[in-house]
XYZ file of C-alpha atoms in Angstrom:
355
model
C -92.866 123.692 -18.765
C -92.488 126.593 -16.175
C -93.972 130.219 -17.817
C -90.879 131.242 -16.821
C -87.623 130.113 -16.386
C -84.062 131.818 -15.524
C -81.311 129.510 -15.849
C -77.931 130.309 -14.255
C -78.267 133.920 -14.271
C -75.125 135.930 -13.474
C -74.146 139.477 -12.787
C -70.985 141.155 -12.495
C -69.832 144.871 -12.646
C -66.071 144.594 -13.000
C -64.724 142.073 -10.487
C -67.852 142.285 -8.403
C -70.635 139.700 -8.509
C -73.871 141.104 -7.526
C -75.920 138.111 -8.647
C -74.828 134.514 -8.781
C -76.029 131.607 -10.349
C -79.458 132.448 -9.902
C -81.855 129.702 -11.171
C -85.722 129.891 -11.099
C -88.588 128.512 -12.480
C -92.098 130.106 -12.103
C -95.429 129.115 -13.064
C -97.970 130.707 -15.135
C -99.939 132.988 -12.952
C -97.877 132.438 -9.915
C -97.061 134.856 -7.507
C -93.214 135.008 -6.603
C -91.204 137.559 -3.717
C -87.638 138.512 -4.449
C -86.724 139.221 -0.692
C -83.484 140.259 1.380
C -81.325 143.360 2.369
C -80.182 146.550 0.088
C -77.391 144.941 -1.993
C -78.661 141.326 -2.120
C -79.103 141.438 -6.027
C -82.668 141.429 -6.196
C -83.471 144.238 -7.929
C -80.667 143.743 -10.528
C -82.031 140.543 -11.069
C -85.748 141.769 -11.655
C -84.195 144.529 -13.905
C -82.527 141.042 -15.900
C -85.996 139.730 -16.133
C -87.444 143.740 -17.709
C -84.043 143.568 -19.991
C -82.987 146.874 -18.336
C -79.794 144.714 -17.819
C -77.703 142.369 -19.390
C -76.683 139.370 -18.243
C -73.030 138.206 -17.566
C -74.079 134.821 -17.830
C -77.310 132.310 -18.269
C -80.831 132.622 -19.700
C -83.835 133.874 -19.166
C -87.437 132.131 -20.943
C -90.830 133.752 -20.748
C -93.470 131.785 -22.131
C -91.211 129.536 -24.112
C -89.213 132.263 -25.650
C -85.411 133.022 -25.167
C -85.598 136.687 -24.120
C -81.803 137.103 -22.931
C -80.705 139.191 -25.622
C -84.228 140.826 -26.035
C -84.790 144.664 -25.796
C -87.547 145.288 -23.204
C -90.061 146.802 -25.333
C -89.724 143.222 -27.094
C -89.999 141.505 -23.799
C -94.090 142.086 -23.533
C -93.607 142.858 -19.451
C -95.654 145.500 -17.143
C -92.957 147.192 -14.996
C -93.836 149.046 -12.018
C -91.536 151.382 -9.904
C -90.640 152.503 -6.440
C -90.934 156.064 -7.663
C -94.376 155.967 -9.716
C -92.994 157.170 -12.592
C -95.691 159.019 -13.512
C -95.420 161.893 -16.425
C -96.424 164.740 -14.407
C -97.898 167.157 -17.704
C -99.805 164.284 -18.550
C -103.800 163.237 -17.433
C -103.993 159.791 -15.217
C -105.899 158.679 -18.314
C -103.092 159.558 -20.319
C -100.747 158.098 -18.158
C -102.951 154.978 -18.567
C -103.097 155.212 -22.027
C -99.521 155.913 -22.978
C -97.916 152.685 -23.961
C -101.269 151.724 -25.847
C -100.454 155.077 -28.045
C -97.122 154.167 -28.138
C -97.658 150.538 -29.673
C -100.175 152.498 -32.450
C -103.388 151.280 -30.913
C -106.723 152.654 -32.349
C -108.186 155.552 -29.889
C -111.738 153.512 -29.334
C -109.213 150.946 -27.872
C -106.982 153.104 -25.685
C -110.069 154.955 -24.531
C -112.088 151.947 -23.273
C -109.074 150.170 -21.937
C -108.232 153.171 -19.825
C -111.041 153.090 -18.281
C -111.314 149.781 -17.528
C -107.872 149.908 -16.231
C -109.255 152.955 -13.732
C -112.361 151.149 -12.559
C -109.440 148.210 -12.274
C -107.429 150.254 -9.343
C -111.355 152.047 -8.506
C -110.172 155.213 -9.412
C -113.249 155.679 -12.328
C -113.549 159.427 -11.767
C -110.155 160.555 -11.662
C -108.665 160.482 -15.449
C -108.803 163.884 -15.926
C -107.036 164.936 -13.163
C -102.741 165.006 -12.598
C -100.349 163.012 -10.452
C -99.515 165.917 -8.373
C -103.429 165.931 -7.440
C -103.343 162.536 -6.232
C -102.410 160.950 -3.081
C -98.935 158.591 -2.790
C -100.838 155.515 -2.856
C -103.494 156.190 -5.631
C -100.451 157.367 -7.911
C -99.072 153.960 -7.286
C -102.358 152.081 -8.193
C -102.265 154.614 -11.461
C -99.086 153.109 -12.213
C -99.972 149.751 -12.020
C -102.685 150.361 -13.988
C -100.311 151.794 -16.740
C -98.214 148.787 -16.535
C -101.198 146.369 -17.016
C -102.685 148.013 -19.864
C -100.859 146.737 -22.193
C -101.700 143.544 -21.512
C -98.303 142.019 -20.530
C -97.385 138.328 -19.983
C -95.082 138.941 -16.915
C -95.626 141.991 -14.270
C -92.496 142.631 -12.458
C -92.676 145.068 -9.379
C -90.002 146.721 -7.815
C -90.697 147.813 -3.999
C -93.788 149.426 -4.952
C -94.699 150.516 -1.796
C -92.083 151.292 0.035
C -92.599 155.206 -0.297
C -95.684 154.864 1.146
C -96.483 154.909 4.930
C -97.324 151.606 6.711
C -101.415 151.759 7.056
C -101.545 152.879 2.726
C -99.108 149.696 2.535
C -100.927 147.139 3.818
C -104.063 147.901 2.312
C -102.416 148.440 -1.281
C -100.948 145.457 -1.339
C -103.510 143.224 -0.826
C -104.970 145.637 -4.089
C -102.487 144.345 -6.265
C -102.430 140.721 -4.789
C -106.304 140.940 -5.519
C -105.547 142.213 -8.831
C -103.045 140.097 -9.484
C -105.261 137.057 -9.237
C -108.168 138.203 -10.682
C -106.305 138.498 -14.169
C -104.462 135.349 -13.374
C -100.802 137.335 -14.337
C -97.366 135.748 -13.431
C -95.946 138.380 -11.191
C -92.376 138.944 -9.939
C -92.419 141.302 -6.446
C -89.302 142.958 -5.167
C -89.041 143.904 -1.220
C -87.290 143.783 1.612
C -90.152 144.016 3.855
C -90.814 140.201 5.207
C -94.231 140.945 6.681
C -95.343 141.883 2.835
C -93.388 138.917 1.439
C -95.165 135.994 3.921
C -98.603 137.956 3.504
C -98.955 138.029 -0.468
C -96.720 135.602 -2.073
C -97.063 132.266 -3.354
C -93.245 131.732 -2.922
C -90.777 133.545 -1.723
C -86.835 133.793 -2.779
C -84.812 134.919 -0.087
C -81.685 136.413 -1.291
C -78.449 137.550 0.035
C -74.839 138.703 -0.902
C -76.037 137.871 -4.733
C -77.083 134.467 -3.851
C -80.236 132.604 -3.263
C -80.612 131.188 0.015
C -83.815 129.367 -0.056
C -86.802 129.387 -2.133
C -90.533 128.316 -0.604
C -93.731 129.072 0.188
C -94.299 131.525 3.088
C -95.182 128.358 5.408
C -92.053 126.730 4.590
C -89.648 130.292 4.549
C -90.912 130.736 7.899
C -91.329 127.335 9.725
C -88.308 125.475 8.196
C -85.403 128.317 7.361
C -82.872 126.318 5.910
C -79.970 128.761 6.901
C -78.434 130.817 9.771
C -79.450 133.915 7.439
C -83.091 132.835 6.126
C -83.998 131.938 10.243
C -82.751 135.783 11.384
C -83.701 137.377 8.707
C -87.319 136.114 8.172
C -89.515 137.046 11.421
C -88.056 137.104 14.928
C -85.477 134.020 15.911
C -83.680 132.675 18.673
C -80.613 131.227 17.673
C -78.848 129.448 20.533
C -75.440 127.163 20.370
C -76.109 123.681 21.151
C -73.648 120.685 21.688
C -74.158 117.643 19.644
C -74.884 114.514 21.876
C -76.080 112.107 19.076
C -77.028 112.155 15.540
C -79.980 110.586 16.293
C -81.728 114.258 17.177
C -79.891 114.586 21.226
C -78.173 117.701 22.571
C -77.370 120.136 25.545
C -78.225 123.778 25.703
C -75.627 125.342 28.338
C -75.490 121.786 29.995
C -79.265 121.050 29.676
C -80.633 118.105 27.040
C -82.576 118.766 24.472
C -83.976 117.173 21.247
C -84.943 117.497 17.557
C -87.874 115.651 16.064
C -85.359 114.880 13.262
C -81.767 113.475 12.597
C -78.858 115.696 13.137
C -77.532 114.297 9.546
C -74.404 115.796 8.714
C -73.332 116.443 12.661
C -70.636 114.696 14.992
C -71.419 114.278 18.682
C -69.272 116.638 20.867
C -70.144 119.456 17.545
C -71.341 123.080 18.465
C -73.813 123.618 15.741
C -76.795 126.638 15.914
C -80.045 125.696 16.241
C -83.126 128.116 15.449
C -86.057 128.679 18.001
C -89.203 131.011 17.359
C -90.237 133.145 19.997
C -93.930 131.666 19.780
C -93.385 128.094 20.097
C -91.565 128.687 23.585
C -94.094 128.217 26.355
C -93.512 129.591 30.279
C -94.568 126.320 31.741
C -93.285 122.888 32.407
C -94.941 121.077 30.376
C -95.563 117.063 30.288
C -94.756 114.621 27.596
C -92.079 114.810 24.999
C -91.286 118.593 24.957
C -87.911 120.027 25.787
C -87.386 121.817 28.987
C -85.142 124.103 29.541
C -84.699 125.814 33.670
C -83.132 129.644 33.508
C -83.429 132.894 34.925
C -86.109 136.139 34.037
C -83.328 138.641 32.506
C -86.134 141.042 31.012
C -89.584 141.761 30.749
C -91.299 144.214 28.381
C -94.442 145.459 28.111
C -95.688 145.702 24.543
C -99.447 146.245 25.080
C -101.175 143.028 24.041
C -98.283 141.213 24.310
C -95.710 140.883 27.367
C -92.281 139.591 25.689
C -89.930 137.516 28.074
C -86.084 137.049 28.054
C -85.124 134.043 29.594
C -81.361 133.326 30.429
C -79.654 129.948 30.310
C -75.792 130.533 30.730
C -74.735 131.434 27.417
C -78.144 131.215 25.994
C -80.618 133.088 26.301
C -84.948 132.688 24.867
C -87.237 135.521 23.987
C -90.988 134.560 24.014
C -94.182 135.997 23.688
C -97.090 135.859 26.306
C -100.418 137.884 25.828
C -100.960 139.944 28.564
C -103.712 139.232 30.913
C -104.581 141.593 33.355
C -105.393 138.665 35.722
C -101.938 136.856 35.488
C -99.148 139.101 35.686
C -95.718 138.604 34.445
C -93.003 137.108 36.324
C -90.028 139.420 37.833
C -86.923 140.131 37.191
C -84.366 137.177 38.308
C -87.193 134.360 38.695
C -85.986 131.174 38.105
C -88.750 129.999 35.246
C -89.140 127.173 32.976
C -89.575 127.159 29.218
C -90.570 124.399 27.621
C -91.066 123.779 23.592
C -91.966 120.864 21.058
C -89.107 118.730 19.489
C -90.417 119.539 16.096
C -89.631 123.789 17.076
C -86.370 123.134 17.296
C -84.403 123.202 13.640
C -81.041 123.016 13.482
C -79.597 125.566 10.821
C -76.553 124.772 8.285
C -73.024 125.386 8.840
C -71.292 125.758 12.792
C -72.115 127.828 15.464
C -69.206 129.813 14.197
């Protein structure tokens, strides 16, 4: 049985559904990404899960326990915020300390889980000072710290970092995925930054317009989007219209064949249906074998340091692809006819039409 489990979960506010039919299960001590756009539902739904909402339909199970109706003080979850939330008159130790005082715990226990909690986030030294006199990202880390004190079954985050600028990011969330482990807690992470989804989660749920549009591990998010959406929105994707020449994995690119490792199932020859490339499984060569080739024309050329990314016309289609730059090998011009070339197996064909 999953630790937790949301069944059908539903959310309207009037006539508008921000989540639909939203069905989950996550194991104990798993690590799981809520991920898409402003206005995809996933914070409503994480605010569900703390019981700061209600539900306009379905269920919600931690740990064996119906908590759908359940207040969230009786929902034994760690919540952490965008905006710290931090009690400015009080201490960080305070801060710590303050839902152990608020449950009635003995002092000798708030005082020695605080500061286990601060040598936790490695901020041992630091109780006695006040959020203002702390930086962005080690108020964060005190709020986490808050949220885990009390010893919570579930710890759902809600773009924790996304105050914070990029370098304090990176490094603070591979804190909390190091954390996160290291007490073995279920989590639930809210973002819209992919980079931080693929780099810390042990699946991800991409999510938009209220619904869930595929749910995997980083790997399979990545390599095998299952939708027009999940390909564009996770990493950098060329999406090109090909015509269907058999089901059996054949078609043409502006007039050129091409071919899938797999069966076009669900396809008619003569179809336009869009097909999903990533930029680092094109090559600038002709290469032998099985791989698709494809013969166009240089349309740009930028210089991005270690990198030189290439656009490559077709006719209506056009390729971007990464090369690194060597200084020995420099790129091609402007209007060169080139030739890309790319595994069957890169090429995935994405649901619905071109259309």
């Amino acid at each position: 049985m999953a630790f937790l489990e949301i069944e059908h979960l539903r959310k309207s506010f009037g006539t508008l559904n921000v989540v639909e039919d939203f069905d989950l299960a996550v194991a104990r001590g798993e690590f799981i990404s809520f991920l898409g756009p402003s206005g995809c539902g996933k914070t409503t739904t994480l605010r569900m899960v703390a019981g700061f909402e209600t539900p306009s339909a379905g269920a919600i199970r931690i740990d064996g326990k119906d908590v759908t109706e359940a207040k969230p003080n009786q929902r034994n979850v760690g919540m952490v915020f965008q905006s710290y939330a931090l009690f400015p008159n009080m201490t960080i130790a305070d801060n710590v300390g303050f839902g152990l005082r608020v449950a009635g715990r003995p002092a000798a226990e708030i005082k020695s889980r605080v500061e286990e909690m601060l040598a936790l986030i490695k901020l041992p030294q630091l109780g006695g000072r006040y959020p203002y006199q702390l930086s962005g990202g080690q108020q964060q880390r005190v709020a986490l710290a808050r949220a885990l004190a009390v010893k919570p079954k579930l710890l759902l985050l809600d773009e924790p970092l996304s105050a914070l600028d990029a370098k304090i990011r990176v490094s603070l969330r591979q804190e909390i995925r190091q954390i996160q482990r290291e007490l073995g807690i279920t989590a639930i992470y809210v973002t819209h930054d992919q980079e931080e989804a693929l780099s810390i989660s042990d699946r991800i749920v991409v999510m938009s317009q209220g619904r869930m549009e595929q749910v995997g591990t980083p790997f399979e998010i990545y390599n095998y989007p299952r939708t027009r959406f999940v390909a564009s929105f996770v990493g950098t994707l060329n999406v090109l219209k090909a015509q269907v020449v058999d089901v059996s994995g054949k078609l043409t690119v502006d007039g050129q064949p091409v071919a899938t490792a797999a069966h076009l199932d669900g396809t008619r020859p003569g179809e336009i249906r869009s097909v999903a490339l990533r930029p680092e499984a094109v090559s600038l060569a002709d290469a032998d074998g099985e791989s698709n080739r494809l013969h166009g024309t240089v349309e740009e050329v930028s210089f991005l340091g270690s990198v030189v990314r290439i656009r490559v016309r077709f006719g209506e289609n056009a390729v971007s692809l990464d090369t690194f730059n060597k200084p020995s090998v420099p790129p091609p011009d402007r209007g060169t006819k080139v030739t890309v070339s790319f595994a069957r197996d890169a090429l995935l064909l994405l649901d619905g039409d071109a259309t």
